[in-house]
Every structure is written in C-alpha cells, then in structure tokens.
XYZ file of C-alpha atoms in Angstrom:
628
model
C -22.151 4.768 13.439
C -19.630 4.631 10.716
C -15.996 3.201 11.658
C -13.538 5.520 12.486
C -12.026 7.561 15.251
C -14.652 9.339 17.637
C -13.839 12.955 18.532
C -15.697 14.227 21.914
C -15.396 17.889 22.469
C -15.620 19.021 26.278
C -15.435 22.312 28.034
C -16.498 24.166 31.119
C -20.243 23.778 30.632
C -21.304 21.273 33.250
C -21.766 18.506 30.447
C -18.407 17.252 30.016
C -18.713 14.314 32.311
C -21.842 13.180 30.629
C -20.226 13.293 27.167
C -17.286 11.093 28.314
C -19.780 8.667 29.825
C -21.835 8.420 26.866
C -18.696 8.163 24.594
C -17.468 5.308 26.646
C -20.595 3.354 26.070
C -20.241 4.134 22.438
C -16.697 2.785 22.413
C -17.654 -0.400 23.881
C -18.855 -1.661 20.384
C -15.921 0.157 18.395
C -12.686 -1.249 17.688
C -11.127 2.189 16.612
C -9.591 4.829 18.899
C -11.004 8.011 20.375
C -9.899 11.561 21.165
C -11.200 13.986 23.626
C -10.607 17.607 22.797
C -10.685 19.952 25.660
C -11.460 23.589 24.834
C -10.021 25.773 27.503
C -11.701 29.114 26.715
C -11.319 32.553 28.472
C -14.948 32.234 29.922
C -13.939 29.007 31.638
C -12.271 30.894 34.490
C -15.803 32.231 35.477
C -17.290 28.894 35.627
C -18.548 27.646 39.105
C -16.735 24.908 41.328
C -19.143 22.175 40.201
C -18.713 22.971 36.700
C -14.871 22.794 37.048
C -15.067 19.606 39.167
C -17.362 18.042 36.437
C -14.673 18.941 33.702
C -11.757 17.347 35.786
C -13.605 14.193 36.449
C -14.636 14.017 32.789
C -10.727 14.212 31.690
C -9.837 11.605 34.255
C -12.360 9.295 33.050
C -11.423 9.783 29.469
C -7.751 9.095 30.144
C -8.680 5.906 32.136
C -10.933 4.984 29.298
C -7.855 4.905 26.855
C -8.655 8.324 25.098
C -6.029 10.647 23.730
C -6.607 13.956 25.508
C -5.785 17.072 23.516
C -5.694 20.480 25.398
C -6.438 23.588 23.408
C -6.130 27.089 24.998
C -8.266 29.736 23.371
C -7.608 33.273 24.424
C -10.225 34.609 21.947
C -13.925 35.825 21.878
C -15.290 34.310 18.783
C -17.099 31.056 18.775
C -16.314 30.766 15.111
C -12.864 30.309 15.803
C -13.675 27.657 18.482
C -15.398 25.945 15.728
C -12.330 26.312 13.500
C -10.298 24.504 16.178
C -12.818 21.576 16.306
C -12.669 21.369 12.552
C -8.966 21.194 12.454
C -8.850 18.268 15.222
C -11.442 16.567 13.118
C -9.522 17.016 9.802
C -6.238 16.009 11.532
C -7.127 12.369 11.915
C -9.649 9.489 10.476
C -12.456 11.201 12.272
C -15.755 9.715 11.362
C -17.918 11.188 14.196
C -17.754 14.474 16.315
C -19.782 14.500 19.660
C -20.887 17.807 21.244
C -22.828 18.862 24.003
C -26.081 20.932 23.525
C -25.193 23.465 26.180
C -28.294 22.416 28.348
C -26.998 23.965 31.571
C -28.676 27.165 31.160
C -25.301 28.883 31.590
C -23.340 29.702 28.366
C -19.571 29.441 28.799
C -18.975 30.006 25.105
C -17.508 33.307 24.329
C -19.120 36.124 22.301
C -22.823 37.000 22.467
C -23.905 33.794 24.132
C -24.047 31.587 21.102
C -24.940 28.069 21.666
C -22.900 25.164 20.326
C -25.996 23.937 18.310
C -26.121 27.258 16.372
C -22.804 26.196 14.596
C -23.232 22.615 13.893
C -24.251 23.387 10.301
C -20.922 25.255 9.688
C -18.921 22.566 11.470
C -20.539 19.862 9.298
C -19.541 21.947 6.304
C -16.078 22.342 7.478
C -15.752 18.405 8.014
C -17.925 16.851 5.331
C -16.667 13.279 5.953
C -17.490 13.230 9.612
C -20.952 13.132 10.997
C -21.370 15.833 13.585
C -23.923 14.956 16.738
C -25.250 16.651 19.469
C -25.785 15.145 22.840
C -29.229 16.460 24.197
C -29.316 16.061 28.164
C -31.996 16.223 30.723
C -31.219 19.157 32.661
C -32.411 17.819 35.998
C -30.117 14.653 35.634
C -27.242 16.204 34.055
C -24.779 14.655 36.351
C -25.989 11.290 36.612
C -24.941 8.249 34.325
C -28.455 7.650 33.579
C -29.343 10.919 32.079
C -31.799 10.798 29.215
C -29.734 11.412 25.775
C -30.663 11.668 22.372
C -28.003 11.059 19.520
C -29.291 13.683 16.890
C -28.135 14.822 13.556
C -26.288 18.181 12.436
C -29.030 20.380 12.928
C -32.155 20.580 14.976
C -35.059 19.302 13.271
C -38.323 21.478 12.765
C -40.580 18.682 13.909
C -38.718 17.933 17.168
C -39.887 19.241 20.434
C -36.553 21.068 20.835
C -37.219 23.079 17.912
C -40.762 24.087 19.038
C -39.992 24.326 22.674
C -38.342 27.720 22.557
C -41.208 29.344 20.707
C -43.748 27.989 23.132
C -41.673 28.931 26.153
C -41.412 32.375 24.878
C -45.103 32.839 24.312
C -45.915 31.458 27.733
C -43.297 33.666 29.435
C -44.758 36.843 27.510
C -48.339 35.668 28.547
C -47.334 35.466 32.196
C -45.519 38.871 32.229
C -48.516 40.467 30.454
C -50.827 38.955 33.022
C -48.979 40.445 35.707
C -48.891 43.806 34.400
C -52.262 43.765 32.571
C -54.085 45.769 35.307
C -51.593 48.710 35.115
C -51.223 49.433 31.287
C -53.497 49.663 28.433
C -53.898 46.240 26.456
C -52.426 47.817 23.346
C -49.054 48.300 25.143
C -48.997 44.645 26.009
C -48.490 43.582 22.432
C -44.834 45.151 22.702
C -43.952 42.438 25.273
C -44.945 39.905 22.682
C -42.682 41.854 20.066
C -39.702 41.163 22.275
C -40.195 37.464 22.548
C -40.570 37.463 18.737
C -37.205 39.158 18.495
C -35.746 36.431 20.934
C -37.009 33.782 18.791
C -35.871 35.057 15.529
C -32.333 35.315 17.055
C -32.503 31.612 18.165
C -34.321 29.986 15.541
C -35.211 30.347 11.577
C -37.724 32.487 9.871
C -40.585 29.843 10.078
C -40.538 29.676 14.018
C -40.326 33.644 14.164
C -43.506 33.719 12.027
C -45.243 31.155 13.986
C -44.444 33.159 17.131
C -45.827 36.196 15.682
C -49.143 34.754 14.829
C -49.266 32.934 18.094
C -48.559 35.978 19.871
C -51.474 37.996 18.040
C -53.964 35.257 18.710
C -52.897 34.748 22.343
C -53.169 38.330 23.069
C -56.648 38.741 21.273
C -57.838 35.638 23.031
C -56.805 36.617 26.573
C -56.368 40.424 26.919
C -58.660 41.959 24.175
C -62.257 42.405 25.037
C -64.338 40.378 25.073
C -61.942 37.811 26.523
C -61.717 34.461 25.582
C -62.840 35.427 22.089
C -61.134 35.970 18.846
C -63.688 38.938 17.842
C -62.636 42.141 19.365
C -65.481 44.703 19.933
C -63.081 47.897 19.216
C -62.135 47.901 15.428
C -58.846 49.601 16.301
C -57.413 46.260 17.506
C -57.443 45.183 13.840
C -55.095 47.782 12.918
C -53.193 47.022 15.900
C -52.957 43.334 14.887
C -51.839 44.283 11.337
C -49.252 46.606 12.498
C -48.030 43.987 15.012
C -47.898 41.286 12.052
C -45.988 43.634 9.664
C -43.439 44.664 12.510
C -42.968 40.798 13.526
C -42.515 39.890 9.948
C -39.804 42.525 9.282
C -37.818 41.813 12.626
C -38.196 38.204 11.719
C -36.933 38.638 8.186
C -33.978 41.040 9.415
C -32.898 38.476 12.062
C -33.075 35.501 9.637
C -30.698 37.533 7.095
C -28.455 38.563 10.239
C -28.051 34.599 10.962
C -27.388 33.726 7.092
C -24.729 36.482 6.944
C -23.134 35.167 10.092
C -23.076 31.706 8.559
C -21.631 33.116 5.229
C -18.962 35.057 7.133
C -17.986 31.963 8.963
C -17.985 29.991 5.959
C -15.698 32.807 4.265
C -13.500 32.587 7.237
C -12.978 28.915 6.837
C -12.189 29.452 3.115
C -9.713 32.186 3.973
C -8.236 29.597 6.751
C -7.879 26.873 4.236
C -5.876 29.495 1.885
C -3.729 30.459 4.640
C -2.931 26.823 5.711
C -2.037 26.129 2.206
C 0.267 29.193 1.644
C 2.065 28.245 5.032
C 2.522 24.704 4.005
C 3.655 25.480 0.470
C 6.233 27.863 1.917
C 8.267 24.911 3.244
C 7.464 22.714 0.158
C 10.782 22.074 -1.733
C 9.932 19.397 -4.159
C 7.070 19.113 -6.838
C 6.019 15.970 -4.837
C 5.602 17.974 -1.606
C 3.571 20.646 -3.481
C 1.245 17.996 -4.837
C 0.775 16.245 -1.521
C -0.002 19.563 0.111
C -2.527 20.612 -2.391
C -4.388 17.435 -2.506
C -4.571 17.760 1.362
C -5.835 21.210 1.277
C -8.389 20.111 -1.267
C -9.755 17.283 0.720
C -9.796 19.396 3.827
C -11.568 22.278 2.136
C -14.296 20.369 0.132
C -14.130 16.843 1.092
C -13.137 15.554 -2.216
C -10.155 13.637 -3.481
C -8.208 14.982 -6.580
C -5.147 14.215 -8.566
C -2.393 16.447 -10.296
C -1.316 16.196 -13.742
C 1.954 17.933 -14.078
C 3.335 19.029 -17.607
C -0.142 18.458 -19.057
C -2.288 20.770 -20.945
C -6.119 20.949 -20.526
C -7.868 18.224 -22.347
C -10.378 18.615 -25.104
C -13.299 17.541 -23.007
C -12.607 20.310 -20.444
C -15.322 22.884 -20.087
C -14.732 26.462 -21.286
C -16.001 28.124 -18.121
C -13.858 27.336 -15.112
C -16.906 27.031 -12.658
C -18.512 24.220 -14.864
C -17.405 20.740 -15.091
C -16.370 19.117 -18.248
C -18.364 16.809 -20.369
C -17.170 13.862 -18.375
C -18.355 15.235 -15.194
C -14.771 16.107 -14.074
C -13.757 19.510 -12.550
C -10.420 20.547 -13.965
C -8.582 23.616 -12.688
C -5.515 24.686 -14.440
C -1.958 25.241 -12.804
C -0.684 28.282 -14.995
C 2.747 30.085 -14.289
C 4.075 33.151 -16.127
C 5.734 30.860 -18.624
C 2.749 29.005 -19.500
C 0.532 25.859 -18.170
C 2.343 23.512 -15.599
C -0.478 20.968 -15.265
C -4.106 20.659 -13.940
C -5.975 19.848 -10.820
C -8.696 17.120 -11.445
C -11.550 16.412 -9.058
C -13.848 13.518 -10.128
C -16.416 13.054 -7.504
C -17.029 16.762 -6.175
C -20.090 16.554 -3.430
C -23.099 18.241 -4.511
C -23.148 20.523 -1.541
C -19.757 21.791 -2.643
C -20.674 22.484 -6.132
C -21.162 26.287 -5.360
C -19.353 29.259 -6.823
C -17.754 29.986 -3.653
C -16.204 26.480 -3.455
C -15.303 26.295 -7.028
C -13.475 29.814 -6.551
C -11.653 28.361 -3.612
C -10.500 25.319 -5.424
C -9.353 27.758 -8.120
C -7.634 29.788 -5.563
C -5.968 26.725 -4.179
C -4.580 25.837 -7.717
C -3.304 29.298 -8.228
C -1.244 28.998 -5.071
C 0.116 25.510 -5.857
C 0.930 26.879 -9.390
C 2.952 29.562 -7.909
C 4.838 27.251 -5.644
C 5.482 25.027 -8.520
C 6.937 27.842 -10.614
C 8.907 28.879 -7.674
C 10.104 25.275 -7.333
C 11.051 25.035 -11.065
C 12.877 28.341 -10.775
C 14.957 27.158 -7.741
C 15.715 23.697 -9.604
C 16.840 25.967 -12.560
C 18.834 28.109 -10.414
C 20.641 24.957 -8.733
C 21.212 23.350 -12.303
C 22.978 26.618 -13.270
C 24.864 26.938 -10.136
C 26.072 23.368 -10.666
C 27.054 23.953 -14.125
C 28.913 26.938 -13.389
C 31.028 25.119 -10.771
C 31.471 22.263 -13.246
C 32.897 24.834 -15.631
C 34.983 26.467 -13.100
C 36.489 23.106 -11.935
C 36.959 22.043 -15.553
C 38.839 25.210 -16.193
C 40.770 25.108 -13.399
C 41.724 21.501 -14.111
C 42.569 22.325 -17.430
C 44.685 25.201 -16.575
C 46.511 23.479 -13.958
C 47.218 20.408 -16.198
C 48.244 22.639 -19.146
C 50.684 24.727 -16.970
C 52.103 21.553 -15.138
C 52.434 19.547 -18.360
C 53.856 22.729 -20.338
C 56.821 23.328 -18.130
C 58.507 19.842 -18.194
C 57.399 19.198 -21.811
C 59.113 22.437 -22.848
C 62.258 21.432 -20.867
C 62.267 17.956 -22.350
C 61.914 19.163 -26.016
C 64.713 21.800 -25.265
C 67.051 19.622 -24.189
C 66.359 16.881 -26.573
C 66.606 19.550 -29.493
C 69.762 20.700 -28.059
C 71.257 17.130 -28.059
C 70.121 16.361 -31.566
C 71.048 19.651 -33.191
C 74.413 20.357 -31.124
C 75.448 16.925 -29.942
C 78.821 17.152 -31.693
C 79.488 20.635 -30.207
C 78.776 20.000 -26.561
C 80.871 18.202 -23.919
C 80.190 14.892 -22.515
C 79.387 16.836 -19.138
C 76.872 18.877 -20.824
C 75.500 16.131 -22.760
C 74.991 14.188 -19.372
C 73.425 17.157 -17.810
C 70.830 17.430 -20.548
C 69.845 13.940 -20.366
C 69.557 14.212 -16.715
C 67.303 17.173 -17.010
C 65.156 15.354 -19.399
C 64.898 12.349 -16.827
C 63.874 14.675 -14.120
C 61.252 16.387 -16.130
C 59.999 13.068 -17.410
C 59.724 12.016 -13.785
C 57.970 14.938 -12.908
C 55.500 14.332 -15.534
C 54.954 10.717 -14.296
C 54.474 12.143 -10.983
C 51.785 14.506 -12.095
C 50.150 11.857 -14.022
C 50.201 9.275 -11.462
C 48.764 11.921 -8.770
C 45.948 12.851 -11.287
C 45.063 9.303 -11.799
C 45.122 8.604 -8.019
C 42.925 11.670 -7.178
C 40.526 10.766 -9.846
C 40.247 7.188 -8.574
C 40.026 8.325 -5.159
C 37.205 10.735 -5.674
C 35.282 8.626 -8.058
C 35.078 5.836 -5.370
C 37.116 3.360 -7.292
C 39.533 3.037 -4.395
C 38.115 1.788 -1.193
C 40.277 1.453 1.944
C 41.272 -1.946 2.981
C 42.174 -1.123 6.670
C 44.143 -3.338 9.060
C 46.221 -2.911 11.982
C 49.568 -1.543 11.052
C 52.944 -0.869 13.087
C 53.680 2.978 12.996
C 57.335 2.199 12.588
C 56.988 0.381 9.334
C 54.548 2.944 7.882
C 57.245 5.750 8.521
C 59.923 3.973 7.016
C 58.036 3.100 3.887
C 57.232 6.822 3.614
C 60.716 8.030 4.239
C 61.564 5.323 1.401
C 59.187 6.797 -1.228
C 60.276 10.447 -0.850
C 63.720 9.258 -2.073
C 65.820 12.274 -2.944
C 63.000 14.740 -2.475
C 63.537 14.740 1.406
C 66.808 14.262 3.170
C 65.666 11.529 5.771
C 68.332 13.220 8.440
C 66.092 16.382 8.442
C 63.067 14.542 9.577
C 62.462 14.071 13.301
C 60.194 11.217 14.173
C 58.145 11.262 17.214
C 56.175 7.949 17.262
C 56.414 4.672 18.984
C 58.182 1.848 16.965
C 55.624 -0.752 18.336
C 52.412 1.406 18.162
C 49.697 0.006 16.278
C 46.940 2.076 14.010
C 43.974 1.178 11.918
C 44.408 2.180 8.419
C 44.981 1.287 4.715
C 48.826 1.276 4.733
C 49.151 1.901 0.945
C 46.903 5.152 1.170
C 48.260 6.333 4.459
C 51.809 5.943 3.341
C 51.071 7.924 0.241
C 49.467 10.681 2.334
C 52.536 10.788 4.607
C 54.765 11.089 1.681
C 52.697 13.856 0.206
C 52.856 15.660 3.622
C 56.773 15.201 3.957
C 57.348 16.435 0.468
C 55.087 19.476 1.092
C 56.911 20.455 4.154
C 60.272 19.914 2.464
C 59.330 22.482 -0.286
C 58.218 25.063 2.206
C 61.048 24.671 4.586
C 64.479 26.329 4.605
C 67.420 24.277 2.965
C 68.512 23.011 6.358
C 65.233 23.271 8.188
C 63.911 20.616 10.317
C 60.822 18.628 9.596
C 58.791 17.022 12.635
C 56.563 13.705 12.039
C 54.577 12.583 14.752
C 52.061 9.852 15.432
C 49.859 10.342 18.589
C 47.259 7.621 19.871
C 44.119 9.231 21.373
C 41.022 7.579 23.011
C 38.905 8.174 19.909
C 41.445 8.503 17.126
C 44.915 8.558 16.205
C 46.806 11.495 14.819
C 49.454 11.935 12.070
C 51.012 15.434 12.195
C 53.802 16.934 9.939
C 55.363 20.272 11.030
C 57.914 22.300 8.943
C 59.741 25.663 9.790
C 58.539 27.578 6.993
C 56.877 30.939 7.139
C 53.582 29.337 7.967
C 50.077 29.971 6.316
C 48.300 33.223 5.742
C 45.074 33.884 7.079
C 42.504 31.921 4.690
C 44.950 29.338 3.469
C 43.911 26.766 6.170
C 41.329 25.400 3.755
C 42.607 26.643 0.457
C 45.701 24.582 0.563
C 43.663 21.429 0.039
C 42.323 22.648 -3.167
C 43.490 20.960 -6.421
C 46.393 22.583 -8.391
C 46.882 25.169 -5.364
C 50.466 26.574 -4.700
C 51.521 28.927 -2.232
C 52.405 32.114 -4.157
C 54.730 33.414 -1.617
C 56.983 30.334 -2.419
C 57.055 30.774 -6.167
C 58.398 27.250 -6.507
C 57.744 25.408 -9.984
C 58.320 21.909 -8.205
C 55.462 19.975 -7.224
C 52.148 19.153 -8.568
C 49.627 20.933 -6.482
C 47.755 17.875 -5.747
C 49.667 16.305 -2.781
C 47.421 18.025 -0.132
C 44.243 17.356 -2.159
C 45.149 13.676 -2.151
C 45.622 13.756 1.614
C 42.280 15.396 2.272
C 40.501 12.508 0.335
C 42.647 9.848 2.117
C 41.461 11.193 5.348
C 37.687 11.357 4.415
C 37.900 7.675 2.945
C 38.981 6.703 6.334
C 36.125 8.522 8.086
C 38.629 11.187 9.533
C 39.614 14.692 8.733
C 42.666 16.872 8.144
C 43.286 20.483 8.893
C 46.269 22.938 8.754
C 47.274 25.888 10.984
C 50.384 27.857 11.725
C 52.676 27.388 14.688
C 56.260 28.259 14.133
C 55.778 26.826 10.724
C 52.862 25.048 9.021
C 51.215 22.274 10.625
C 49.070 19.578 9.112
C 47.103 17.142 11.288
C 45.308 14.176 9.971
C 42.782 12.492 12.358
C 41.556 8.912 11.748
C 38.986 7.380 14.080
C 39.526 3.928 15.739
C 37.182 1.242 14.333
C 33.995 0.384 16.193
C 34.008 -3.240 15.182
C 37.528 -4.250 15.951
C 39.101 -4.580 19.192
C 42.150 -2.265 19.587
C 45.387 -4.397 20.320
C 48.041 -3.282 22.926
C 51.059 -3.960 20.645
C 51.755 -5.764 17.412
C 52.690 -8.967 19.075
C 49.229 -9.457 20.342
C-alpha cells in the first residue's frame, strides 16, 4: 500500500464491522491517519437489528482505534450520488487508498435499483485518480467473525477470477434446476425461455463477454439435458437447430443492449461528475476576491477533476509552441488552455503531465470549461479592482478639491483684510487719525494670527493623519490639563464662562500635549456656538473602562445628520455663518481620540455636547491619586 490516509466506507450492510477490523490490521503497519466515512442512506432504516448492531460496533471500534468518524446523511435514491460523496471525501484529504465492501450479505441496502457497490468502483476510481480503490471480499458464512476470509482486490472484478465467473455458473445451474422441475409439464422448447431470463440477469450484472458465454452455455446445457436424445449434443428433431439459432440471436441482442445500457450509465455518471466539478468551481469562484484566490481555486479544481497538477500564467499570451487545436497538446507535450476575456487574453492554464486515461475529448473539454469559468472570474476581479481604483481616485479628487476650496476660502479672507489695511495705511496714512491707524494695525495683526492658526491647524492635522505624531502617554492630573487649555484659548474664550466639573487631583492616562490641544479646540468651538453670555460646561469623568472629556454649550444644538458631519475637515455650521474658526478643530479632536485608541461623538442636549472617550491602559496600573 502507498503511504497516505486510508478511507474506509461503511454503511448498514452487515459488513461494516469486518471492514473496520480489517482496516485496523492494515493500520498497524502504517504511520498515517485513517478516516471512516459512515454513509447513512434512506434504505438503512429498513436494515435488520443485527445489521444495525454490526454498524454500531464498527463505529465504536473505529473511534477507539483513533479513526476520524465522518457521518454523511444522504436522503437520495441514486447510487451515483453516493459515489460522489465518497469521491468528495477522498478528494478532501491526502487519501491514498479507499476501502469498500462487496455487499456480500445478499441483502442490498444501496438505494436505486439494487446496484452493488462493485459495479461503481470503476467510476469511483476515475473520480479519485490519485487513490487506489479496493474492494474487500468477505466469506458469507463467516461475515461477523474476525477470521473471515478476505481478499484485497483492485478497482474492478477480474475476468479470470472466480467471482467474475461465479455469477454465470450460478445462473446456469439455477435455470437448469428450474427447468428440471417443470420439464414434465412443458414442451422442451419452452424451457429455453427460462435460460433467456438468466442471460438477461447476467448481462445486467456482468459485461458482454460473460453474457455471450452464458448464452452459449445455456444452449449447450439445454441440448445436453432436455433435448432428445438426452445426454447428447445431436438432436433428432431438426427444428431444434432453428430454436438454437433464434435463442443465440436473441441472447446476443439482449447482451449487447444490456452492455450499452451499462456503458450509458457509466458515461452518465462521468458526465455528472464533470458537471459537479464545474458547479463546485463556480461556487468557489463566487467567493474569490483576488487573482491569487482564483488561481488557487482553479488549480484545485483541475487536480480534483483530472488528477493532474497545473500552473497559471497571468498576463501571458499563448507561446509559439502551442497547438492550434485546443484538444491537442503542443509540440513540447504540454496542454495549454487560454484564459480569454472580452477585452483580450488574460493568461493561460498549463498542464505538463496529463494522465493518459484523462486525455479524452470529454476531459479536455472539461479543462477548457474550467479555464473559461476562471477567465470570467478573473475578468470580474479585474473589473472590481478597476472600479475600486476609480472610486479611490474620485474620493481623492473630492478630498483634494474640498481641501483646496477650504484653504483658498480661509486664506483669501484674512489676506484680503491684511492687504486692504496695509494699502490704507500706505496710501492714506497722513489723512487718518492715530486711532484709525492703530485699529488698522490691530486688524492686520488679528488676520495674521488667524492665518497662523489656520496654517498651524493644517500642519497639525496633516502630521496627525500621516502618523508622524505618535502619542506619548503618561499619567496626568486633570486640574493641570484644564488650566493649560484655558490658558491656550486666551481671548477666544472668557474663562469666567467656563464651568469646570472635574476633580483637581484626578489622574488620567493621555498625551498631555494632544489632549490639551483637543480640549482647547472643543472650548473654542463651544464659545463660537454659544450666546454672548452663555455658559460652557467642561467635565472630566472617570469610569471603570475609560475616562471621558465632555464639553457642553448653550447654543442651538446639532441638526439631524450633523453628529458625524461636524468632524469633517473645513466643515462649518451653516446656521451660524461666522467667519471665525478654521473648520479643522473638531477634525483634529477626532484624530487625537483615535490616536489614543478612543473615540469622540456629538449629540444635542440643551445645546451641543461633545464627548471624547479614552480607554485606560492595559499595561499600566491605574494610580489612586497623583501623589502615589
């Protein structure tokens, strides 16, 4: 036996325990794992109690022996579908050998028309070309003993084996026994019909050779035993020669028709297997999102379908050595299948060593169909990538236009004021009063400071978003953070309007520079959206999982939809109409919260409320107060 996993298929047929016992003996000399596939069919419910007990003991023994038990419930009435389930299990792992029973119980539990498992070993071997399919032949009288006579055979029943010729011999003997019982009541010519029934039975179970041999044997036995003179092959009545000829013709015709039916059944099962391969590939390709996923899925489908390894060359054209006919190999013996899309070739599928048994027109058409499905998936993947790139470019262009529009608007206003004031001072300096002169200079200074603030915010936001600034967190007293923020707002916010609700000795984990900047931006924003004498509430609350910085104003609050819009760059409340501010303060707050692993959100509650949540560190012990 070749190294690899052993797959044992058991069901309610009375042979499950024997299969597991034999598999355990085989596993004693193998280092690989083994798997037991339990096929629970609809017909299993009609099995007798001993048969069900045999199956239970087999599964228990396999579990104790370290086998992986796989239960498959099949509510179907086609043995070909059962073969498909076995093939899928064999294809799903490194299976080198498949062990099946020969249905020697005499009671067939396979659904359908009573097909025996041995009739489908050839199809199963075709579905799993890399694994050897074996049939365990049991002695019917010793089925439930561990010393049963067994035979480890190949994929199909050999013509020179006793098992192959046992059925024709048994049929001839049975037909002869029946004819002997009724020979005294019927004319001898009528007895030949009983042999024709046996010929049909053999033709349905064996191939054309066995059926023809059965026909000839039936004629000889009938002439030897039942035609006068008996025990001789020379009938006295010439009419029997005509009977023999008709019987031979009918037997040959029935045998030929039965053989064609069997061939058609095998072809239909092979066609169903190819259709299943296409269906499985289509299902897998529907979830593939990258060319690498599509390539891996196609190669797995090729190996599962024809038992050969291939490779995919993307972005390549067919080489000069390729065959002009799609079903013929190229001059170097390599089969190549193009991956073509609507816009042109995408690449090709190459298979170096295609098994001889798989070099049929049907298998080559299957490979081309698999390649066509992969080409469609690749074309779809490329279209999705182009669509994503287009969306990214459109979003980048929109952000760039928004940034340029915001910068040009925010820079134009103070620059216009500065230019106007400077022009007035230079051209009309001797005509204006000292008070007007000072007012113009103060206006120029205010606008220059506004430009400086805008430039500083732009640089800070760019550095924060690009990752140039990383938070340097430490334990900080809340009172010190609040005082630093109130000192930074300067004349923008009257400190007397701010109601602080925070413990002076409370300790929080943060980057003090970034949090102070965010707290300053929130205070400035609240002052701009509050009435002239409205109160601003600043609160710091310590929770079990995080700490919260909240700023509340007494303005009109937020309109529906503004809860997330306010954190966009250069966004200004249209209801306020104020020219002050840069439109970047809240965007900077959002980035600061994200850098700390937290978040910030806004809502309305008798004004606008902004809350920033920053989690406690998992690697630092939280101190009780600053002195500790």
